[in-house]
JSON list of C-alpha atoms and ligand atoms in Angstrom, two decimals:
[
{"chain": "A", "resi": 26, "resn": "MET", "atom": "CA", "xyz": [107.18, 25.38, 20.79]},
{"chain": "A", "resi": 27, "resn": "ARG", "atom": "CA", "xyz": [108.27, 25.68, 24.31]},
{"chain": "A", "resi": 28, "resn": "LYS", "atom": "CA", "xyz": [111.14, 23.19, 25.39]},
{"chain": "A", "resi": 29, "resn": "ILE", "atom": "CA", "xyz": [109.39, 20.71, 27.68]},
{"chain": "A", "resi": 30, "resn": "ASN", "atom": "CA", "xyz": [112.19, 18.62, 30.02]},
{"chain": "A", "resi": 31, "resn": "LYS", "atom": "CA", "xyz": [110.00, 17.11, 32.81]},
{"chain": "A", "resi": 32, "resn": "ILE", "atom": "CA", "xyz": [107.01, 15.87, 34.14]},
{"chain": "A", "resi": 33, "resn": "ILE", "atom": "CA", "xyz": [105.31, 16.31, 37.26]},
{"chain": "A", "resi": 34, "resn": "VAL", "atom": "CA", "xyz": [102.99, 13.92, 38.60]},
{"chain": "A", "resi": 35, "resn": "HIS", "atom": "CA", "xyz": [99.99, 15.57, 41.02]},
{"chain": "A", "resi": 36, "resn": "SER", "atom": "CA", "xyz": [96.86, 14.10, 42.64]},
{"chain": "A", "resi": 37, "resn": "SER", "atom": "CA", "xyz": [93.50, 15.76, 42.62]},
{"chain": "A", "resi": 38, "resn": "ALA", "atom": "CA", "xyz": [93.16, 15.76, 46.46]},
{"chain": "A", "resi": 39, "resn": "THR", "atom": "CA", "xyz": [89.76, 14.40, 46.09]},
{"chain": "A", "resi": 40, "resn": "ARG", "atom": "CA", "xyz": [87.85, 11.65, 47.73]},
{"chain": "A", "resi": 41, "resn": "PRO", "atom": "CA", "xyz": [88.43, 8.18, 46.40]},
{"chain": "A", "resi": 42, "resn": "SER", "atom": "CA", "xyz": [84.81, 7.93, 45.79]},
{"chain": "A", "resi": 43, "resn": "GLN", "atom": "CA", "xyz": [84.56, 11.34, 43.90]},
{"chain": "A", "resi": 44, "resn": "ASP", "atom": "CA", "xyz": [84.36, 10.50, 40.03]},
{"chain": "A", "resi": 45, "resn": "ILE", "atom": "CA", "xyz": [85.47, 13.70, 38.49]},
{"chain": "A", "resi": 46, "resn": "GLY", "atom": "CA", "xyz": [87.47, 14.75, 35.53]},
{"chain": "A", "resi": 47, "resn": "VAL", "atom": "CA", "xyz": [88.90, 17.29, 33.63]},
{"chain": "A", "resi": 48, "resn": "GLU", "atom": "CA", "xyz": [85.74, 18.88, 33.26]},
{"chain": "A", "resi": 49, "resn": "GLU", "atom": "CA", "xyz": [85.04, 19.28, 37.21]},
{"chain": "A", "resi": 50, "resn": "ILE", "atom": "CA", "xyz": [89.06, 20.58, 37.54]},
{"chain": "A", "resi": 51, "resn": "ARG", "atom": "CA", "xyz": [88.62, 23.10, 34.80]},
{"chain": "A", "resi": 52, "resn": "ASP", "atom": "CA", "xyz": [85.80, 24.65, 36.48]},
{"chain": "A", "resi": 53, "resn": "TRP", "atom": "CA", "xyz": [87.45, 24.86, 39.90]},
{"chain": "A", "resi": 54, "resn": "HIS", "atom": "CA", "xyz": [90.44, 26.08, 37.98]},
{"chain": "A", "resi": 55, "resn": "ILE", "atom": "CA", "xyz": [88.74, 29.01, 35.79]},
{"chain": "A", "resi": 56, "resn": "LYS", "atom": "CA", "xyz": [85.79, 29.38, 38.42]},
{"chain": "A", "resi": 57, "resn": "GLY", "atom": "CA", "xyz": [87.56, 28.62, 41.65]},
{"chain": "A", "resi": 58, "resn": "ASN", "atom": "CA", "xyz": [91.35, 30.13, 40.75]},
{"chain": "A", "resi": 59, "resn": "GLY", "atom": "CA", "xyz": [90.56, 32.52, 38.09]},
{"chain": "A", "resi": 60, "resn": "TRP", "atom": "CA", "xyz": [92.79, 31.11, 35.74]},
{"chain": "A", "resi": 61, "resn": "SER", "atom": "CA", "xyz": [92.41, 30.63, 31.86]},
{"chain": "A", "resi": 62, "resn": "ASP", "atom": "CA", "xyz": [91.84, 27.07, 31.77]},
{"chain": "A", "resi": 63, "resn": "ILE", "atom": "CA", "xyz": [92.85, 23.88, 33.78]},
{"chain": "A", "resi": 64, "resn": "GLY", "atom": "CA", "xyz": [96.10, 23.37, 35.48]},
{"chain": "A", "resi": 65, "resn": "TYR", "atom": "CA", "xyz": [97.30, 20.34, 34.00]},
{"chain": "A", "resi": 66, "resn": "HIS", "atom": "CA", "xyz": [98.03, 19.02, 31.08]},
{"chain": "A", "resi": 67, "resn": "PHE", "atom": "CA", "xyz": [96.66, 15.28, 31.36]},
{"chain": "A", "resi": 68, "resn": "VAL", "atom": "CA", "xyz": [94.05, 13.97, 33.96]},
{"chain": "A", "resi": 69, "resn": "ILE", "atom": "CA", "xyz": [93.97, 10.31, 35.04]},
{"chain": "A", "resi": 70, "resn": "ARG", "atom": "CA", "xyz": [90.10, 9.43, 36.05]},
{"chain": "A", "resi": 71, "resn": "ARG", "atom": "CA", "xyz": [89.74, 6.78, 38.87]},
{"chain": "A", "resi": 72, "resn": "ASP", "atom": "CA", "xyz": [88.73, 4.26, 36.07]},
{"chain": "A", "resi": 73, "resn": "GLY", "atom": "CA", "xyz": [91.83, 5.34, 34.40]},
{"chain": "A", "resi": 74, "resn": "THR", "atom": "CA", "xyz": [90.68, 7.07, 31.65]},
{"chain": "A", "resi": 75, "resn": "ARG", "atom": "CA", "xyz": [92.78, 9.66, 30.09]},
{"chain": "A", "resi": 76, "resn": "GLU", "atom": "CA", "xyz": [91.91, 12.78, 29.54]},
{"chain": "A", "resi": 77, "resn": "LEU", "atom": "CA", "xyz": [93.30, 15.72, 27.71]},
{"chain": "A", "resi": 78, "resn": "GLY", "atom": "CA", "xyz": [93.49, 19.21, 29.85]},
{"chain": "A", "resi": 79, "resn": "ARG", "atom": "CA", "xyz": [95.12, 22.69, 28.92]},
{"chain": "A", "resi": 80, "resn": "ASP", "atom": "CA", "xyz": [96.88, 22.45, 25.47]},
{"chain": "A", "resi": 81, "resn": "ILE", "atom": "CA", "xyz": [100.54, 21.19, 25.68]},
{"chain": "A", "resi": 82, "resn": "ALA", "atom": "CA", "xyz": [101.95, 24.15, 23.63]},
{"chain": "A", "resi": 83, "resn": "LEU", "atom": "CA", "xyz": [101.27, 26.13, 26.78]},
{"chain": "A", "resi": 84, "resn": "SER", "atom": "CA", "xyz": [102.58, 26.47, 29.94]},
{"chain": "A", "resi": 85, "resn": "GLY", "atom": "CA", "xyz": [100.35, 24.86, 32.69]},
{"chain": "A", "resi": 86, "resn": "ALA", "atom": "CA", "xyz": [99.65, 25.74, 36.31]},
{"chain": "A", "resi": 87, "resn": "HIS", "atom": "CA", "xyz": [100.46, 23.28, 38.73]},
{"chain": "A", "resi": 88, "resn": "CYS", "atom": "CA", "xyz": [104.15, 23.44, 39.97]},
{"chain": "A", "resi": 89, "resn": "LYS", "atom": "CA", "xyz": [105.58, 26.74, 41.27]},
{"chain": "A", "resi": 90, "resn": "ASN", "atom": "CA", "xyz": [108.72, 27.81, 39.29]},
{"chain": "A", "resi": 91, "resn": "GLN", "atom": "CA", "xyz": [108.28, 24.57, 37.17]},
{"chain": "A", "resi": 92, "resn": "ASN", "atom": "CA", "xyz": [105.57, 25.21, 34.86]},
{"chain": "A", "resi": 93, "resn": "SER", "atom": "CA", "xyz": [107.45, 27.01, 31.61]},
{"chain": "A", "resi": 94, "resn": "ARG", "atom": "CA", "xyz": [109.38, 23.60, 31.06]},
{"chain": "A", "resi": 95, "resn": "SER", "atom": "CA", "xyz": [107.23, 20.82, 32.34]},
{"chain": "A", "resi": 96, "resn": "LEU", "atom": "CA", "xyz": [103.67, 18.65, 31.67]},
{"chain": "A", "resi": 97, "resn": "GLY", "atom": "CA", "xyz": [101.44, 17.95, 34.47]},
{"chain": "A", "resi": 98, "resn": "ILE", "atom": "CA", "xyz": [99.94, 14.87, 35.25]},
{"chain": "A", "resi": 99, "resn": "CYS", "atom": "CA", "xyz": [96.98, 14.66, 37.55]},
{"chain": "A", "resi": 100, "resn": "LEU", "atom": "CA", "xyz": [95.80, 11.96, 38.99]},
{"chain": "A", "resi": 101, "resn": "VAL", "atom": "CA", "xyz": [92.53, 11.89, 40.61]},
{"chain": "A", "resi": 102, "resn": "GLY", "atom": "CA", "xyz": [92.11, 11.00, 44.21]},
{"chain": "A", "resi": 103, "resn": "GLY", "atom": "CA", "xyz": [94.97, 11.20, 46.76]},
{"chain": "A", "resi": 104, "resn": "VAL", "atom": "CA", "xyz": [93.20, 12.00, 50.25]},
{"chain": "A", "resi": 105, "resn": "THR", "atom": "CA", "xyz": [91.05, 9.65, 52.44]},
{"chain": "A", "resi": 106, "resn": "GLU", "atom": "CA", "xyz": [87.70, 9.32, 52.27]},
{"chain": "A", "resi": 107, "resn": "GLU", "atom": "CA", "xyz": [87.31, 10.75, 55.74]},
{"chain": "A", "resi": 108, "resn": "ASP", "atom": "CA", "xyz": [89.29, 13.67, 55.68]},
{"chain": "A", "resi": 109, "resn": "VAL", "atom": "CA", "xyz": [90.59, 15.60, 52.98]},
{"chain": "A", "resi": 110, "resn": "LYS", "atom": "CA", "xyz": [93.48, 17.00, 54.61]},
{"chain": "A", "resi": 111, "resn": "ILE", "atom": "CA", "xyz": [95.13, 13.71, 54.74]},
{"chain": "A", "resi": 112, "resn": "GLY", "atom": "CA", "xyz": [96.83, 12.49, 51.72]},
{"chain": "A", "resi": 113, "resn": "GLU", "atom": "CA", "xyz": [96.52, 8.78, 51.02]},
{"chain": "A", "resi": 114, "resn": "ASN", "atom": "CA", "xyz": [98.20, 6.69, 47.93]},
{"chain": "A", "resi": 115, "resn": "ASN", "atom": "CA", "xyz": [94.77, 5.40, 46.71]},
{"chain": "A", "resi": 116, "resn": "PHE", "atom": "CA", "xyz": [94.87, 5.51, 43.37]},
{"chain": "A", "resi": 117, "resn": "THR", "atom": "CA", "xyz": [93.41, 2.49, 41.57]},
{"chain": "A", "resi": 118, "resn": "ASP", "atom": "CA", "xyz": [95.57, 0.14, 39.69]},
{"chain": "A", "resi": 119, "resn": "ALA", "atom": "CA", "xyz": [93.88, 1.00, 36.19]},
{"chain": "A", "resi": 120, "resn": "GLN", "atom": "CA", "xyz": [95.04, 4.74, 37.03]},
{"chain": "A", "resi": 121, "resn": "PHE", "atom": "CA", "xyz": [98.95, 3.45, 37.80]},
{"chain": "A", "resi": 122, "resn": "LYS", "atom": "CA", "xyz": [98.45, 1.34, 34.48]},
{"chain": "A", "resi": 123, "resn": "GLU", "atom": "CA", "xyz": [97.79, 4.42, 32.40]},
{"chain": "A", "resi": 124, "resn": "LEU", "atom": "CA", "xyz": [100.05, 6.68, 34.28]},
{"chain": "A", "resi": 125, "resn": "GLN", "atom": "CA", "xyz": [102.74, 4.12, 33.02]},
{"chain": "A", "resi": 126, "resn": "THR", "atom": "CA", "xyz": [101.39, 4.21, 29.58]},
{"chain": "A", "resi": 127, "resn": "LEU", "atom": "CA", "xyz": [101.09, 7.83, 28.96]},
{"chain": "A", "resi": 128, "resn": "LEU", "atom": "CA", "xyz": [104.60, 8.51, 30.57]},
{"chain": "A", "resi": 129, "resn": "LYS", "atom": "CA", "xyz": [105.94, 6.13, 28.30]},
{"chain": "A", "resi": 130, "resn": "GLN", "atom": "CA", "xyz": [104.59, 8.09, 25.34]},
{"chain": "A", "resi": 131, "resn": "LEU", "atom": "CA", "xyz": [105.89, 11.01, 26.28]},
{"chain": "A", "resi": 132, "resn": "LEU", "atom": "CA", "xyz": [109.24, 10.29, 26.76]},
{"chain": "A", "resi": 133, "resn": "THR", "atom": "CA", "xyz": [108.94, 9.07, 23.10]},
{"chain": "A", "resi": 134, "resn": "GLU", "atom": "CA", "xyz": [107.26, 12.18, 21.71]},
{"chain": "A", "resi": 135, "resn": "TYR", "atom": "CA", "xyz": [109.66, 14.68, 23.96]},
{"chain": "A", "resi": 136, "resn": "PRO", "atom": "CA", "xyz": [112.91, 13.61, 23.92]},
{"chain": "A", "resi": 137, "resn": "ASN", "atom": "CA", "xyz": [114.45, 16.55, 26.08]},
{"chain": "A", "resi": 138, "resn": "ILE", "atom": "CA", "xyz": [112.63, 15.24, 29.16]},
{"chain": "A", "resi": 139, "resn": "VAL", "atom": "CA", "xyz": [115.38, 14.60, 31.60]},
{"chain": "A", "resi": 140, "resn": "ARG", "atom": "CA", "xyz": [113.10, 14.25, 34.80]},
{"chain": "A", "resi": 141, "resn": "ILE", "atom": "CA", "xyz": [109.95, 12.76, 35.92]},
{"chain": "A", "resi": 142, "resn": "ALA", "atom": "CA", "xyz": [108.84, 13.58, 39.40]},
{"chain": "A", "resi": 143, "resn": "GLY", "atom": "CA", "xyz": [105.96, 14.29, 41.82]},
{"chain": "A", "resi": 144, "resn": "HIS", "atom": "CA", "xyz": [104.86, 17.31, 42.92]},
{"chain": "A", "resi": 145, "resn": "ARG", "atom": "CA", "xyz": [106.45, 17.24, 46.33]},
{"chain": "A", "resi": 146, "resn": "ASP", "atom": "CA", "xyz": [109.88, 16.54, 44.90]},
{"chain": "A", "resi": 147, "resn": "PHE", "atom": "CA", "xyz": [109.61, 20.49, 44.43]},
{"chain": "A", "resi": 148, "resn": "ALA", "atom": "CA", "xyz": [107.61, 21.97, 47.00]},
{"chain": "A", "resi": 149, "resn": "ASN", "atom": "CA", "xyz": [106.47, 21.23, 50.49]},
{"chain": "A", "resi": 150, "resn": "LYS", "atom": "CA", "xyz": [103.45, 19.41, 49.91]},
{"chain": "A", "resi": 151, "resn": "ALA", "atom": "CA", "xyz": [102.73, 15.84, 49.99]},
{"chain": "A", "resi": 152, "resn": "CYS", "atom": "CA", "xyz": [100.85, 15.26, 46.55]},
{"chain": "A", "resi": 153, "resn": "PRO", "atom": "CA", "xyz": [100.66, 13.14, 44.90]},
{"chain": "A", "resi": 154, "resn": "CYS", "atom": "CA", "xyz": [101.04, 10.93, 47.99]},
{"chain": "A", "resi": 155, "resn": "PHE", "atom": "CA", "xyz": [103.80, 8.45, 46.40]},
{"chain": "A", "resi": 156, "resn": "ASP", "atom": "CA", "xyz": [106.94, 7.92, 45.24]},
{"chain": "A", "resi": 157, "resn": "VAL", "atom": "CA", "xyz": [107.21, 9.11, 41.36]},
{"chain": "A", "resi": 158, "resn": "GLN", "atom": "CA", "xyz": [110.79, 8.28, 40.72]},
{"chain": "A", "resi": 159, "resn": "GLY", "atom": "CA", "xyz": [110.70, 4.42, 42.57]},
{"chain": "A", "resi": 160, "resn": "PHE", "atom": "CA", "xyz": [107.21, 3.93, 40.55]},
{"chain": "A", "resi": 161, "resn": "CYS", "atom": "CA", "xyz": [109.12, 4.66, 37.06]},
{"chain": "A", "resi": 162, "resn": "GLU", "atom": "CA", "xyz": [112.27, 2.54, 38.41]},
{"chain": "A", "resi": 163, "resn": "LYS", "atom": "CA", "xyz": [109.77, -0.26, 39.26]},
{"chain": "A", "resi": 164, "resn": "HIS", "atom": "CA", "xyz": [108.14, -0.27, 35.62]},
{"chain": "A", "resi": 165, "resn": "GLU", "atom": "CA", "xyz": [111.39, 0.25, 33.95]},
{"chain": "A", "resi": 166, "resn": "ILE", "atom": "CA", "xyz": [110.63, 4.11, 32.84]},
{"chain": "A", "resi": 167, "resn": "CYS", "atom": "CA", "xyz": [113.91, 5.30, 32.67]},
{"chain": "A", "resi": 168, "resn": "VAL", "atom": "CA", "xyz": [114.63, 9.21, 31.19]},
{"chain": "A", "resi": 169, "resn": "ALA", "atom": "CA", "xyz": [118.50, 8.70, 31.71]},
{"chain": "A", "resi": 170, "resn": "ASP", "atom": "CA", "xyz": [120.84, 6.55, 28.89]},
{"chain": "A", "resi": 171, "resn": "ARG", "atom": "CA", "xyz": [118.73, 7.70, 26.31]},
{"chain": "B", "resi": 222, "resn": "ZN", "atom": "ZN1", "xyz": [100.20, 19.11, 42.99]}
]
């Protein structure tokens, strides 16, 4: 098993009205990007449903130079309805609730995780359009002192 020491949160960069999930994103990543599978390990749909993406045992394809030791979570949404080039924190309460649940669960399952961050903390991107560290602090999802 590869050593997993961080979790990286993403948005799908799709409009809030687009009710998509693993099936569609997998299609884009395989047929569009020519990858072997979807790049993320988890997808959280607009209604808060959690879906499983790539096998956790395998490296994802979601954050340059960070894939081998991380898990990738994608929240569906993250751009404005009017213009997909404009990032926006428009995730639903159900998505944030499920993100909390998932992060807490993963911290229990993977004791080597020392960091939970957003894609933008590793790259010059807006993704996922909110402060992931602040979110974790607010909800007492703590990677330190464990
Ligand atoms: Zn991203």
